[in-house]
Tab-separated table of C-alpha atoms and ligand atoms in Angstrom:
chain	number	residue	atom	x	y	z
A	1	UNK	CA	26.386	-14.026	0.830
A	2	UNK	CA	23.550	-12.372	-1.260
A	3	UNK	CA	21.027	-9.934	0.026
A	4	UNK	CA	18.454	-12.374	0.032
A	5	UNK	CA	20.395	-15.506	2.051
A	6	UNK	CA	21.237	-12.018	4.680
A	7	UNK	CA	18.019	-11.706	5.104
A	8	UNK	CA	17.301	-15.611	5.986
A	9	UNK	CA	19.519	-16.036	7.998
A	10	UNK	CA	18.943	-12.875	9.670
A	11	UNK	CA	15.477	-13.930	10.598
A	12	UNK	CA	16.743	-17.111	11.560
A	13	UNK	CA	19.316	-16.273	13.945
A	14	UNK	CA	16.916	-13.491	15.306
A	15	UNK	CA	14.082	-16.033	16.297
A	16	UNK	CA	16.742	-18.001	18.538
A	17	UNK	CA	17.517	-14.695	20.613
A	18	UNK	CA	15.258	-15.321	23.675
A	19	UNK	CA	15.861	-11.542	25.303
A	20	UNK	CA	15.398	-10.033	22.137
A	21	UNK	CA	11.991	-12.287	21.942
A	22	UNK	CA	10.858	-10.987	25.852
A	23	UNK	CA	12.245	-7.220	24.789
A	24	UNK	CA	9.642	-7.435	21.912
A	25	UNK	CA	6.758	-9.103	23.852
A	26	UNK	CA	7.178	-5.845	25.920
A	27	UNK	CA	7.110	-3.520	23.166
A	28	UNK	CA	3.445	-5.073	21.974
A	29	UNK	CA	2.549	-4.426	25.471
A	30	UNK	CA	3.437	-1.011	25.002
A	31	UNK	CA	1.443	-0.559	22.092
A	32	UNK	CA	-1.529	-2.126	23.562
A	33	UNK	CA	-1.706	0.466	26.607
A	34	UNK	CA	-0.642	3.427	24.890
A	35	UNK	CA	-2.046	4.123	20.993
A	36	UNK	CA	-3.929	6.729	20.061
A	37	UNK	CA	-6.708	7.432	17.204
A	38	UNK	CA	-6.002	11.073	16.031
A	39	UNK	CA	-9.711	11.114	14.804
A	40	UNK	CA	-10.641	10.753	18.972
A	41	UNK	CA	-7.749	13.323	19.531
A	42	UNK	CA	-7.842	16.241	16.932
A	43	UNK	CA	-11.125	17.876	16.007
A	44	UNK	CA	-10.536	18.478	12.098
A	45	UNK	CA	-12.845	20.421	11.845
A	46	UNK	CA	-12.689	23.497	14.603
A	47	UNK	CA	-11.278	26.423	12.994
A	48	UNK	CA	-7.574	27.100	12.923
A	49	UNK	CA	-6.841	29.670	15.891
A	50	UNK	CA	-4.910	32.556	13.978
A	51	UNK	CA	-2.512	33.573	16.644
A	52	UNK	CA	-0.680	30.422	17.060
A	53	UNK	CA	2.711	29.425	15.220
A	54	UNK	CA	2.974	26.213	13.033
A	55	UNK	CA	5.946	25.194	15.222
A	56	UNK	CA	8.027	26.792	18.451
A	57	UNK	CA	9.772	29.994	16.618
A	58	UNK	CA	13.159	28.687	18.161
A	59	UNK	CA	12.918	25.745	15.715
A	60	UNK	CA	12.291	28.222	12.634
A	61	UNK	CA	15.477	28.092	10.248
A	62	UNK	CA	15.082	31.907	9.597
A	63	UNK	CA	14.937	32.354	13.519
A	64	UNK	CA	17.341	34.147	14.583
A	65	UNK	CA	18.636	35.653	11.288
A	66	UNK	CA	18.280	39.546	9.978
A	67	UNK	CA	15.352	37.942	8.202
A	68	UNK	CA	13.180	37.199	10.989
A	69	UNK	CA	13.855	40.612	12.579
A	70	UNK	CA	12.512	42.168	9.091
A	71	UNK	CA	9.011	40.153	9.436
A	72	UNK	CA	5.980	40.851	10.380
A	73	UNK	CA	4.026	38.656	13.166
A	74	UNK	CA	1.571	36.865	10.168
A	75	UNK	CA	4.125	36.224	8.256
A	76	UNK	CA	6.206	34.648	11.189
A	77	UNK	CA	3.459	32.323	11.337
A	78	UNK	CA	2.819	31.857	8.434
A	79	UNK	CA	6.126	30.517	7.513
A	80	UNK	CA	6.107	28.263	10.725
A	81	UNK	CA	2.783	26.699	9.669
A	82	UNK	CA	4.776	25.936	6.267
A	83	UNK	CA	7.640	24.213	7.657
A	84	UNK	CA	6.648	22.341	9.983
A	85	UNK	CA	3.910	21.363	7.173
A	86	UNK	CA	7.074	20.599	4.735
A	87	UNK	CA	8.695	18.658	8.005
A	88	UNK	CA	5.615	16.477	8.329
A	89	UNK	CA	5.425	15.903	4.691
A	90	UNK	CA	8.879	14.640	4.431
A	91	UNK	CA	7.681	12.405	7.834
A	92	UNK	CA	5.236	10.901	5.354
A	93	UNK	CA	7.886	9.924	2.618
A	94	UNK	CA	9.895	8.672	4.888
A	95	UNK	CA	7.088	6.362	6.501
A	96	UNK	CA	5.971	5.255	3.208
A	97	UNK	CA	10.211	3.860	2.920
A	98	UNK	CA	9.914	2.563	6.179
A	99	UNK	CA	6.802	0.578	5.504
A	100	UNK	CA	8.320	-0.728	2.729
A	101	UNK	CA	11.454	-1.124	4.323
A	102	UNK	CA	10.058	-3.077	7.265
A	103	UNK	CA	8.018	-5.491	5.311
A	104	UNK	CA	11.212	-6.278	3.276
A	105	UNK	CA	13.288	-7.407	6.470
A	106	UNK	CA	9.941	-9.064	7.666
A	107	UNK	CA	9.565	-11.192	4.651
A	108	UNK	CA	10.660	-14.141	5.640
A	109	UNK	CA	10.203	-14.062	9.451
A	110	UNK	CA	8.031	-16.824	11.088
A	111	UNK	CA	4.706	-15.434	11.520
A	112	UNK	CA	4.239	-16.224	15.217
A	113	UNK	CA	7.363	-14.735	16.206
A	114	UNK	CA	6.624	-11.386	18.261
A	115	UNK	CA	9.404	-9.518	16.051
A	116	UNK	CA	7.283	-9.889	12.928
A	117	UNK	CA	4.201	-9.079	15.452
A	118	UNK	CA	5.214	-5.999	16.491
A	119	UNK	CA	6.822	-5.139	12.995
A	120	UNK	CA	2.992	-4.910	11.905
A	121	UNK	CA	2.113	-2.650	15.067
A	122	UNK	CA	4.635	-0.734	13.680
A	123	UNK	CA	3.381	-0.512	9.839
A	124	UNK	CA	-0.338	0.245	11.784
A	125	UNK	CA	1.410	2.513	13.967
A	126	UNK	CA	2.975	4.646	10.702
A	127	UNK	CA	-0.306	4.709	8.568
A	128	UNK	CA	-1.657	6.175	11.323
A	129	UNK	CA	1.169	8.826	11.648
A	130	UNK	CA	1.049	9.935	8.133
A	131	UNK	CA	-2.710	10.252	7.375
A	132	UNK	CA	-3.111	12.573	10.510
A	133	UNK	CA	0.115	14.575	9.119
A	134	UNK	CA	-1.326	14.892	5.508
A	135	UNK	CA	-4.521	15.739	7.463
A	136	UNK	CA	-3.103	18.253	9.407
A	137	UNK	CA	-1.190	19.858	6.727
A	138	UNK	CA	-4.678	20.183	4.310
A	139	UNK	CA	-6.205	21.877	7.370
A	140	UNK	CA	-3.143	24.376	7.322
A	141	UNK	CA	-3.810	25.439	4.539
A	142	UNK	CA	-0.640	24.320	3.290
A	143	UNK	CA	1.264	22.567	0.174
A	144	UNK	CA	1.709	19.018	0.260
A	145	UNK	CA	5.490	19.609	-0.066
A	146	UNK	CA	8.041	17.008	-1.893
A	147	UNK	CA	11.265	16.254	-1.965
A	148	UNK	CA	13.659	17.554	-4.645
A	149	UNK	CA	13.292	14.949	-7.618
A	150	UNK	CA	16.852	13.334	-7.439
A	151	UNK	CA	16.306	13.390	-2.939
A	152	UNK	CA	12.702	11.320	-4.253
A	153	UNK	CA	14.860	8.574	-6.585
A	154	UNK	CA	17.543	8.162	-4.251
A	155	UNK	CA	15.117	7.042	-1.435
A	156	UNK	CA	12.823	4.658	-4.283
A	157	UNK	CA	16.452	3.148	-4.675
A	158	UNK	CA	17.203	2.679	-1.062
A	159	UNK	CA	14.411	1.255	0.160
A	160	UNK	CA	14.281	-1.138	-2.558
A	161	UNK	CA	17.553	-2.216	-2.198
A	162	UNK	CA	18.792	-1.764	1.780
A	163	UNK	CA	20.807	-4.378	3.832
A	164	UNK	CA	18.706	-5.042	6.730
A	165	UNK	CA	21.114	-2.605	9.517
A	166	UNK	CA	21.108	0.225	6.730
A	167	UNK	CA	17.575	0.081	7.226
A	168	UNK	CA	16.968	-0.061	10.473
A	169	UNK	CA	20.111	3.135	10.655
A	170	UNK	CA	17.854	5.150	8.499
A	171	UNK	CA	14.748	4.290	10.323
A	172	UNK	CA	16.121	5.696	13.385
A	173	UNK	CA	17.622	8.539	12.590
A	174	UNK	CA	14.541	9.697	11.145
A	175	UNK	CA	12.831	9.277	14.162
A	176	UNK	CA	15.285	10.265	16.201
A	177	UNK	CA	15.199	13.824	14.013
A	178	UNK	CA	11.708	14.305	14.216
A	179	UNK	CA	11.790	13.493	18.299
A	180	UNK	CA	13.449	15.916	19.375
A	181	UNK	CA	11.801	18.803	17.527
A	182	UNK	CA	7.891	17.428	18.620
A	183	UNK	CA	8.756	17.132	21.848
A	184	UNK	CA	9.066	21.152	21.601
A	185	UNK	CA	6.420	21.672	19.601
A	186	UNK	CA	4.078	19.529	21.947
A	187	UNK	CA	4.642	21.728	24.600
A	188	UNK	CA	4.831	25.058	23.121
A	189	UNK	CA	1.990	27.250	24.354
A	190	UNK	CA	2.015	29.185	21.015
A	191	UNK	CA	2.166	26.417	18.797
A	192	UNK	CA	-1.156	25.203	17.234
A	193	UNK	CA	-3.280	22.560	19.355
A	194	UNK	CA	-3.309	20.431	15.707
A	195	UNK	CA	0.563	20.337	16.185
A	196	UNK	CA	0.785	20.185	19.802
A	197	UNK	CA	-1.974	17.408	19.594
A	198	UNK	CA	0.050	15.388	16.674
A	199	UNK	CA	3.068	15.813	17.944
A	200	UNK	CA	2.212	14.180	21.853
A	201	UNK	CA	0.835	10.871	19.304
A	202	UNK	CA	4.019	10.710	17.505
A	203	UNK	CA	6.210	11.346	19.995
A	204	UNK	CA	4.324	9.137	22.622
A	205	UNK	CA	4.165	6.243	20.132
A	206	UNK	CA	7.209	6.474	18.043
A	207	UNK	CA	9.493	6.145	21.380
A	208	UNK	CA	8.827	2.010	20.623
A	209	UNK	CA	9.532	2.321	17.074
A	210	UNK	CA	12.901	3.824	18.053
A	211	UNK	CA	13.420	1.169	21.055
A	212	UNK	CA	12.763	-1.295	18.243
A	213	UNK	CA	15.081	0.236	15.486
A	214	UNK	CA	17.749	-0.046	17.977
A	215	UNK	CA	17.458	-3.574	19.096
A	216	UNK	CA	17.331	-4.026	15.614
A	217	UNK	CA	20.277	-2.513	14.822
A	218	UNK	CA	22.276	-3.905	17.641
A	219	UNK	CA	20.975	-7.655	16.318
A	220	UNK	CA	21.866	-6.829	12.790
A	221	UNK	CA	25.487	-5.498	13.834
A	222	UNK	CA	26.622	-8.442	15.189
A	223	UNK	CA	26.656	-10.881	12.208
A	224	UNK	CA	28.549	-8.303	9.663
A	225	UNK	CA	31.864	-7.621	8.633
A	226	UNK	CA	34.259	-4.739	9.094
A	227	UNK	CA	33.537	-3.695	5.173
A	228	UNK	CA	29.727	-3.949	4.882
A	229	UNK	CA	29.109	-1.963	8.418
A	230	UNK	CA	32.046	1.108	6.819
A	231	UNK	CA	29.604	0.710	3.789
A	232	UNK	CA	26.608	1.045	5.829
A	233	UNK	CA	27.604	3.271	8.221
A	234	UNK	CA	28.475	5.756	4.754
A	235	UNK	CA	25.144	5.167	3.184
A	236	UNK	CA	23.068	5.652	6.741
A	237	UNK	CA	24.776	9.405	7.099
A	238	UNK	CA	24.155	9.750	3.565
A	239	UNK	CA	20.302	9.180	4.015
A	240	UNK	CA	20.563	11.393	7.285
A	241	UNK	CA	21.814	14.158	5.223
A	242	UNK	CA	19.445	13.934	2.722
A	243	UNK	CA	16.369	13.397	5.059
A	244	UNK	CA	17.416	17.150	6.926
A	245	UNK	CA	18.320	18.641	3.730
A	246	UNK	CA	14.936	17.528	3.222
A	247	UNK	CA	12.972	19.058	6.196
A	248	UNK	CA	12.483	22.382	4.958
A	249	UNK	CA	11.153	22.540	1.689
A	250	UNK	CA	12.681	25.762	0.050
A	251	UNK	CA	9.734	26.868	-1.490
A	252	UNK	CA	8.290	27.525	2.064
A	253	UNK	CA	9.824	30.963	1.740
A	254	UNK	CA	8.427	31.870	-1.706
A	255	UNK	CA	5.119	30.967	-0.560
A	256	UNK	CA	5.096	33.389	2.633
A	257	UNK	CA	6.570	36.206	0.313
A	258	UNK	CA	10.370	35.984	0.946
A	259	UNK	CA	13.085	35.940	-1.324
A	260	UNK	CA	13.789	32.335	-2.002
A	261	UNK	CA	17.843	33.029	-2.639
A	262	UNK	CA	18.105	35.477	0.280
A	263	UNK	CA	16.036	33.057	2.354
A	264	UNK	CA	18.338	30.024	1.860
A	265	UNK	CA	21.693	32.085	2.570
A	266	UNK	CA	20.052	33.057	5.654
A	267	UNK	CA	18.844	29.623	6.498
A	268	UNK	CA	22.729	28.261	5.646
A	269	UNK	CA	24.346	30.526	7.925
A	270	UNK	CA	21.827	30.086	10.664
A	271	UNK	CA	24.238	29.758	13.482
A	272	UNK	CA	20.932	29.177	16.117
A	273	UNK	CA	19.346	26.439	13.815
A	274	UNK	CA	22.670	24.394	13.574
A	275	UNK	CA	23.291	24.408	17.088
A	276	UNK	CA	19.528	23.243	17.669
A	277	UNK	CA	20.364	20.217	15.416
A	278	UNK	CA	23.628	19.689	16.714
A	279	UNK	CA	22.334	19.007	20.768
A	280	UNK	CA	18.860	17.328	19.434
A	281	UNK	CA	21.398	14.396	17.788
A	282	UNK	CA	23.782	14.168	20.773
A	283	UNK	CA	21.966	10.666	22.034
A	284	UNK	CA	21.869	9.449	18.478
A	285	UNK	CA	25.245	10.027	17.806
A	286	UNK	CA	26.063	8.509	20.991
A	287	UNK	CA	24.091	5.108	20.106
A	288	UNK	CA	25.524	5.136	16.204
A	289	UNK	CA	29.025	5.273	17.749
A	290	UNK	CA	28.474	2.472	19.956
A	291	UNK	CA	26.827	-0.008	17.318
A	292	UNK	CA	29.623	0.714	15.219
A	293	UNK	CA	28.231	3.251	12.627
A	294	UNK	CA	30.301	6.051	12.985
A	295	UNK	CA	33.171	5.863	10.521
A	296	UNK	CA	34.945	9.166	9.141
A	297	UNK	CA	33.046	9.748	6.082
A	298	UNK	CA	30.096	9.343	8.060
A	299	UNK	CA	31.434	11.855	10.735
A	300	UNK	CA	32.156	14.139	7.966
A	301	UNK	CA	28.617	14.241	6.593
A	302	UNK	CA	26.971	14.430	10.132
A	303	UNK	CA	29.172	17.550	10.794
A	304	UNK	CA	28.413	18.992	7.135
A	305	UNK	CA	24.371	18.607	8.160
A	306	UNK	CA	25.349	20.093	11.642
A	307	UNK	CA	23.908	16.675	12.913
A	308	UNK	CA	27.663	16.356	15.119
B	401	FE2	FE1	5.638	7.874	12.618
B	402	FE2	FE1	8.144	5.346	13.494
């Protein structure tokens, strides 16, 4: 069966699934009561309160190393302001996939079906998400970081060229990622209110993108073969690794006055940082497992990016 007739009759034999109809009718609900306008929420432009980190120090990837002990307070936060700026910029490139993504799987859906609704609550939800993360990141004062150039091709390719449940994989382990590290930030008393305030949007709203990623997944699993899901189960770990490969930008430590070389070795060996990743994708491991997408070589990579 070609891509294309997948993706027919995927839309076809998701309309006739009446729980996965009332599931989504729920999820629209959801977005209804809680959505927020980060315009409303974030006051652009109050000044930037200098004693606050970019992110919780715990989720630094020098914390913890002979590094961190060697640095002074401003430049502790001034390397936190530019990773969590180079984690939100990778949030945006992976948005602007799953927008593209999304609309792809949505392409031939019937337009009154509450799938394809909420598939455009999503796509509102997600330009939303990344203007107030480039926004944030200008008022930081920091880069607009990319991804390495081959990282940037590889995800022009997949995007363009996903099965439907590859998609969907990739969608939610990037949200799944970023989750767990907000819901820190959000809360940390040290942490700037711009993060804190970005991070309680995200997190609040992207809980029904990941609801809906999984339903999606789980609908998607069921009509495949034993090849294509070892296939996609590979190529969703592959993206994983290459989205937190991603997260931290490596120039973030030449631009706070660090050793770029020294600052990577440190980062590589940071036994702290792995086991924060490790517990932060214990429910997502969980949930790939039980849809099917945890083969070896996938196991392999997730234990290579300390995601297992
Ligand atoms: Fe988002
Ligand atoms: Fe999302």
């Amino acid at each position: 069966m070609s891509v294309l007739q997948q993706y027919r009759s995927d839309a076809g034999q998701f309309r006739t699934s009446v729980d996965s109809d009332r599931e989504f009718a729920r999820l629209i609900e959801s977005a209804e009561e809680l959505s927020y306008d980060p315009d409303q929420e974030i006051d652009w432009d109050a000044p930037l309160d200098d004693t606050k980190y970019g992110l919780n120090p715990q989720w630094s990837t020098l914390y913890g190393t002979h590094l961190w002990d060697r640095m002074v307070e401003s430049q502790r936060i001034a390397l936190t302001r530019h990773e969590v700026g180079s984690i939100m910029s990778t949030g945006i490139w992976f948005e602007t996939m799953l927008q593209h993504m999304i609309l792809r799987a949505q392409y031939s859906a019937d337009y009154g079906d509450s799938a394809f609704r909420f598939s455009l609550i999503e796509i509102a939800d997600e330009c939303r998400h990344s203007l107030m993360f480039s926004k944030t990141c200008s008022k930081m004062g920091v880069p607009h970081y990319r991804p390495l150039r081959a990282f940037h091709e590889l995800g022009r390719a997949f995007k363009t060229l996903s099965s439907p449940e590859m998609s969907f994989g990739a969608i939610l382990v990037a949200e799944e990622i970023l989750d767990i590290m907000q819901r820190d930030w959000m809360r940390g008393d040290d942490v700037l209110e711009e993060v804190r305030t970005t991070s309680k949007i995200h997190v609040l709203e992207e809980a029904r993108h990941m609801k809906y990623a999984r339903l999606e997944i789980i609908e998607r699993m069921k009509s495949i073969g034993a090849a294509r899901r070892n296939t996609s189960a590979t190529v969703i770990a592959v993206v994983a690794s290459v989205i937190v490969e991603s997260l931290v930008n490596h120039e973030v430590y030449t631009n706070v006055g660090l050793d770029k070389t020294e600052s990577v070795k440190a980062k590589r060996a940071n036994t702290h940082h792995q086991d924060l990743m490790r517990m932060s994708c214990v429910h997502l491991m969980d949930f790939l497992s039980e849809a099917g997408l945890l083969n070896r070589p996938a196991m392999s990579l997730y234990r290579a990016s300390h995601m297992l």
